[in-house]
Short mmCIF file of C-alpha atoms in Angstrom, two decimals:
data_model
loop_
_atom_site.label_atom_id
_atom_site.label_comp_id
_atom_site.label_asym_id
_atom_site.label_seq_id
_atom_site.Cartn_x
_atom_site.Cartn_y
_atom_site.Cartn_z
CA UNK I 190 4.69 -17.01 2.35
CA UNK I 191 3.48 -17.77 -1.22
CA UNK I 192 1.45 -15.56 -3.47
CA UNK I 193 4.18 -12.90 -4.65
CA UNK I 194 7.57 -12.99 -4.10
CA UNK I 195 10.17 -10.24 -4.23
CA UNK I 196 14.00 -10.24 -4.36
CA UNK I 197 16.32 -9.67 -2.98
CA UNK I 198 15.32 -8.24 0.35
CA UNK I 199 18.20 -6.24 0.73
CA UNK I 200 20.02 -3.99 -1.97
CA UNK I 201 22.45 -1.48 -2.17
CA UNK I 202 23.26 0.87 -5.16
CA UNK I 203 25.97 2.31 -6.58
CA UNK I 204 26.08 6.04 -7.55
CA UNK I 205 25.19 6.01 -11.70
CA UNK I 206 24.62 2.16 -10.96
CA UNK I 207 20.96 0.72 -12.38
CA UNK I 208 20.05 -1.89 -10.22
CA UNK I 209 17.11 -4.07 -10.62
CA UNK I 210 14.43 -5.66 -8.23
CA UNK I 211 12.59 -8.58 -8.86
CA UNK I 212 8.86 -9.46 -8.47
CA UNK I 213 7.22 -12.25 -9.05
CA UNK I 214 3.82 -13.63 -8.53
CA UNK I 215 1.96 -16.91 -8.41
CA UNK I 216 -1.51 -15.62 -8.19
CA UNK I 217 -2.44 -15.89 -11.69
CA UNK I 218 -3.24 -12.08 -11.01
CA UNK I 219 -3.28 -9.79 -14.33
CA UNK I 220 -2.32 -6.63 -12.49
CA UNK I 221 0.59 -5.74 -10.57
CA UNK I 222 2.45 -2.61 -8.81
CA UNK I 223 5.40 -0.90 -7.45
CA UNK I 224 5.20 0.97 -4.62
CA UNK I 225 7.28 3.04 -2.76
CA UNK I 226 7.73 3.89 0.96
CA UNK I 227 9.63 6.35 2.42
CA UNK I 228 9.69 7.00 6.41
CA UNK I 229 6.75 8.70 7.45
CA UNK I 230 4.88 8.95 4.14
CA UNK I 231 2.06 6.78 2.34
CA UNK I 232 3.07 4.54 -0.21
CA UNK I 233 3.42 6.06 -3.84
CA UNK I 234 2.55 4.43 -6.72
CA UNK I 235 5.51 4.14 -8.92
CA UNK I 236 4.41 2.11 -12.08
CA UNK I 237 1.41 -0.71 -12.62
CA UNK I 238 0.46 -3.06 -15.45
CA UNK I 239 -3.13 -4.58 -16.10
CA UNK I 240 -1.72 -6.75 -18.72
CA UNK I 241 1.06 -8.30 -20.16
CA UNK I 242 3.18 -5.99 -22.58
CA UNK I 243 1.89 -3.31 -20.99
CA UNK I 244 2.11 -0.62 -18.16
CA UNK I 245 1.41 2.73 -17.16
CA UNK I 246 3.48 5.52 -15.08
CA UNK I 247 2.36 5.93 -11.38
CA UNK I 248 2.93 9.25 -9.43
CA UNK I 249 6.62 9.22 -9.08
CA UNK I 250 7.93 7.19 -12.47
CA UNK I 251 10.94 9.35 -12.87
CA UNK I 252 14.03 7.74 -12.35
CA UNK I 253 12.42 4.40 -12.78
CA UNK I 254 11.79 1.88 -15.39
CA UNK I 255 9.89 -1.24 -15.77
CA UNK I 256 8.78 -4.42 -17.91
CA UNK I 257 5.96 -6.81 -18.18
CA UNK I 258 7.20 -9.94 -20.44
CA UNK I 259 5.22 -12.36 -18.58
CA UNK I 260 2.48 -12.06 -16.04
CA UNK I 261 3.90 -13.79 -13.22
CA UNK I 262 6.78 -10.93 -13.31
CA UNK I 263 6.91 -7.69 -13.00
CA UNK I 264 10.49 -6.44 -12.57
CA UNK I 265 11.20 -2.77 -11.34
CA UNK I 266 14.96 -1.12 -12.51
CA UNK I 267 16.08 1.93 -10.45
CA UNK I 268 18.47 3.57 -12.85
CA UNK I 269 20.90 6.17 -12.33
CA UNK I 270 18.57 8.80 -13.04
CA UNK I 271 16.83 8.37 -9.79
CA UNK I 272 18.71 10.28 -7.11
CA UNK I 273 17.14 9.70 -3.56
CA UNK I 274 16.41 5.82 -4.46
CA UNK I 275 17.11 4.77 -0.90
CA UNK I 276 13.35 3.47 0.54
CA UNK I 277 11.73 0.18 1.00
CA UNK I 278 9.99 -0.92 -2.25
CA UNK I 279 6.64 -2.89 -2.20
CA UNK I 280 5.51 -4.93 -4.63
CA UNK I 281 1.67 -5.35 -5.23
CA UNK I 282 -0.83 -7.37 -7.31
CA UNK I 283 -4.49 -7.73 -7.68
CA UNK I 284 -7.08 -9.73 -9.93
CA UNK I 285 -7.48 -7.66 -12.40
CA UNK I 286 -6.62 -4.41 -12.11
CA UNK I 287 -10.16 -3.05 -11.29
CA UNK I 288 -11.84 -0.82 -8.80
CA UNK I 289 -12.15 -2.31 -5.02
CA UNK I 290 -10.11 -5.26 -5.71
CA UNK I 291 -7.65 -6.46 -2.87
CA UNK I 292 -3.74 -5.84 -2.82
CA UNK I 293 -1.55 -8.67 -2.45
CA UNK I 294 1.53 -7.27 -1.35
CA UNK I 295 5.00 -8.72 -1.74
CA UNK I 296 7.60 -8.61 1.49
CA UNK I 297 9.45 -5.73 0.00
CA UNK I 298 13.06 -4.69 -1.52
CA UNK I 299 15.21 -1.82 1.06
CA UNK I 300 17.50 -0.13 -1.47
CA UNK I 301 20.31 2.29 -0.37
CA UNK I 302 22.47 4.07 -1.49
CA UNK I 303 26.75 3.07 -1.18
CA UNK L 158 -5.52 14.04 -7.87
CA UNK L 159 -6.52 12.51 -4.96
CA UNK L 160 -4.93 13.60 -1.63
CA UNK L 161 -5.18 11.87 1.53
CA UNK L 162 -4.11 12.77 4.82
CA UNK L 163 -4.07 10.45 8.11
CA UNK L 164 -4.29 11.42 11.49
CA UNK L 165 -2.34 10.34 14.32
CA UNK L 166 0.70 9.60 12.98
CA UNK L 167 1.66 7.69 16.20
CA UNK L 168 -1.03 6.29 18.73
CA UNK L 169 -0.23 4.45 22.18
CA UNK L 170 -3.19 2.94 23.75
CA UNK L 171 -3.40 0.46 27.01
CA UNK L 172 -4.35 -2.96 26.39
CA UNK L 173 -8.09 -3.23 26.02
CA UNK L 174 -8.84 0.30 25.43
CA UNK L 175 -10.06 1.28 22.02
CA UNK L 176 -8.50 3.56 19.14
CA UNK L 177 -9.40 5.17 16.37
CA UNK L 178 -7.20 6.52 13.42
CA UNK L 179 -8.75 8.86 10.99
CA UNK L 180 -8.40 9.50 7.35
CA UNK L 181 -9.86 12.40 5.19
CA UNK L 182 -10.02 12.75 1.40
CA UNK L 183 -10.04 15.44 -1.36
CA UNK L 184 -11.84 13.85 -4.25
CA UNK L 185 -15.42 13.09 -4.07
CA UNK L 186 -14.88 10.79 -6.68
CA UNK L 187 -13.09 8.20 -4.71
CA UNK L 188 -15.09 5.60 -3.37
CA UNK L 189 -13.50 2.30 -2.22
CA UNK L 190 -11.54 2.72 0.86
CA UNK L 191 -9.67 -0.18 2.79
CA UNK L 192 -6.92 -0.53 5.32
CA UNK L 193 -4.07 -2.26 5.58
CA UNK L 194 -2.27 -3.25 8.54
CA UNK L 195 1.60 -3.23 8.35
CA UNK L 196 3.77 -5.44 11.17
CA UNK L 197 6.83 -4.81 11.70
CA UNK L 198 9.15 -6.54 9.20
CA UNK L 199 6.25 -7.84 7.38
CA UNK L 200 4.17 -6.70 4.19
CA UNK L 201 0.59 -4.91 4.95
CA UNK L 202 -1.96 -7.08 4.24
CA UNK L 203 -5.86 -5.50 4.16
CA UNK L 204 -7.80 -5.81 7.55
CA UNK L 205 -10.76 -4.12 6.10
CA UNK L 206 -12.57 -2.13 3.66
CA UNK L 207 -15.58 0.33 3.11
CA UNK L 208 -17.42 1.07 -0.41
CA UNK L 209 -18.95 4.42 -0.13
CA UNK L 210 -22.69 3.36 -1.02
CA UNK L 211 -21.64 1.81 2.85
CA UNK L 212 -21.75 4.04 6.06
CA UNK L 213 -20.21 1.68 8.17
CA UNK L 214 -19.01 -2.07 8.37
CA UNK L 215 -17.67 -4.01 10.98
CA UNK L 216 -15.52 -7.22 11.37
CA UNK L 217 -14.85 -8.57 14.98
CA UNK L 218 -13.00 -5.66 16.87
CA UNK L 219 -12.46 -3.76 14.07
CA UNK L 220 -14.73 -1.11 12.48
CA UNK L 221 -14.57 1.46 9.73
CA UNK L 222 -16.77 4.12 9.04
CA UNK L 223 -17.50 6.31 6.12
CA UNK L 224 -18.84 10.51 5.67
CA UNK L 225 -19.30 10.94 2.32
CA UNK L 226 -20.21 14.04 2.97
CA UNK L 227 -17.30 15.24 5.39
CA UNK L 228 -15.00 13.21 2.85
CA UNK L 229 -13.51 11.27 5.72
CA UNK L 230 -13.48 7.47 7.28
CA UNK L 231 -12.24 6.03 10.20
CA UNK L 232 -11.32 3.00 11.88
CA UNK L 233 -12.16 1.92 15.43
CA UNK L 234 -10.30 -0.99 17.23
CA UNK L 235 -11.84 -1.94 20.56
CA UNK L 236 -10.50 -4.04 23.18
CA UNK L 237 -6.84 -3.78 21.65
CA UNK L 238 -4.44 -6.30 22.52
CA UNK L 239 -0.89 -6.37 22.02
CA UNK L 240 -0.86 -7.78 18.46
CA UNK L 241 -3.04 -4.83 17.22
CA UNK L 242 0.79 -2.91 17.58
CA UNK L 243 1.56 -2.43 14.03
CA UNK L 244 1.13 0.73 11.37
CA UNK L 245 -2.16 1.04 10.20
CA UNK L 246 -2.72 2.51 6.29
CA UNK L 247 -5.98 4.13 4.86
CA UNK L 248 -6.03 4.12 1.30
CA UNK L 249 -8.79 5.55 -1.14
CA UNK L 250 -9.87 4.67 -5.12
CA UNK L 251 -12.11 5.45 -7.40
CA UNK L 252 -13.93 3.28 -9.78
CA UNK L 253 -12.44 3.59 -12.96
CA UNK L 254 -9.03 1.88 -11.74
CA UNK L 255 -7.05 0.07 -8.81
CA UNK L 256 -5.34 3.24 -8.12
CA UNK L 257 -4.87 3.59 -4.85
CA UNK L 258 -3.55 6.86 -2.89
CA UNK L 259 -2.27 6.30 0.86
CA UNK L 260 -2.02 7.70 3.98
CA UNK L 261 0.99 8.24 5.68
CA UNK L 262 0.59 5.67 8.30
CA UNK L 263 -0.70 5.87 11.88
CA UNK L 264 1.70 3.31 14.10
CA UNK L 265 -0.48 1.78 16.82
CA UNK L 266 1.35 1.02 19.74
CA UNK L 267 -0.90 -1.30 22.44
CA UNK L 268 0.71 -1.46 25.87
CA UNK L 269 0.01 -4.75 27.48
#
């Protein structure tokens, strides 16, 4: 599977432990997402970027942080802050970032919690 | 915001029956809705999608269709076959950004 990657596909955390999952894309896409899913619920927009050096809160941002150096990555850090973090995390991209475009999804990130 | 809800959250169907999963939505604003299919172990990728000056649309098996006025859409799988068995997404946007809001999933089992 090319397109967008994300790593590692298993993590565990820590308590007060930031831990960081990776996301990268090949797409030449300008936006990207985090998403989370939790058993039995939709997936929740966390944080997305249209453009480089730049990014905007989802629905559930607290607890979480994120950068946007370079398009091709889009890293998401879980810090300590967040305290249910244990859920599969999706990683998503798209053209550009507007309405009706397709999501490329990544093959996700399961966090839990040591 | 936007709130969508998805209905069955589990489905079990016989091999070549049909089945439909529905979705309805709060925001008469929205108006691009896809799904995405979700295998096990594997990342949901989008089977198809409906833009809401669209009533219905239809690829192979698979159908969606759209009440604007009701606020819901559905999709219709005929003839299911054993690889259909996965968990099924509905999703809705509206214009001004990619912001999508999910269902909670529908799993589709297919008995053979």
């Amino acid at each position: 599977d090319g397109g967008i990657t994300q790593s590692p596909k298993y993590l565990f955390r820590k308590e007060g432990q930031n831990v960081t999952l990776s996301c990268e894309q090949n797409l030449n896409h300008d936006a990207m997402y985090w998403y989370r899913q939790d058993p039995g619920q939709g997936l929740r927009l966390i944080y997305y970027s249209q453009i480089v050096n730049d990014f905007q809160k989802g629905d559930i941002a607290e607890g979480y942080s994120v950068s946007r150096e370079k398009k091709e990555s889009f890293p998401l850090t879980v810090t300590s802050a967040q305290k249910n973090p244990t859920a599969f995390y999706l990683c998503a991209s798209s053209m550009t970032g507007g309405a009706g475009e397709k999501l490329f999804f990544g093959s996700g990130t399961q966090l839990s919690v040591l | 915001g936007e709130n969508v809800e998805q209905h069955p959250s589990t489905l079990s169907v016989q091999e070549g029956d049909s089945a439909v999963i529905k979705c309805t939505y709060s925001d008469s604003a929205s108006n691009y809705f896809p799904w995405y299919k979700q295998e096990l172990g594997k990342r949901p990728q989008l089977i198809i999608d409906i833009r809401s000056n669209v009533g219905e649309k239809k690829d192979q098996r698979i159908a969606v269709t759209l009440n604007k006025t009701a606020k819901h859409f559905s999709l219709h799988i005929t003839e299911t076959q054993p690889e259909d068995s996965a968990v099924y997404f509905c999703a809705a946007s509206q214009y001004n950004f990619n912001k999508f809001y999910f269902g909670s999933g529908t799993k589709l089992n297919v008995k053979p």
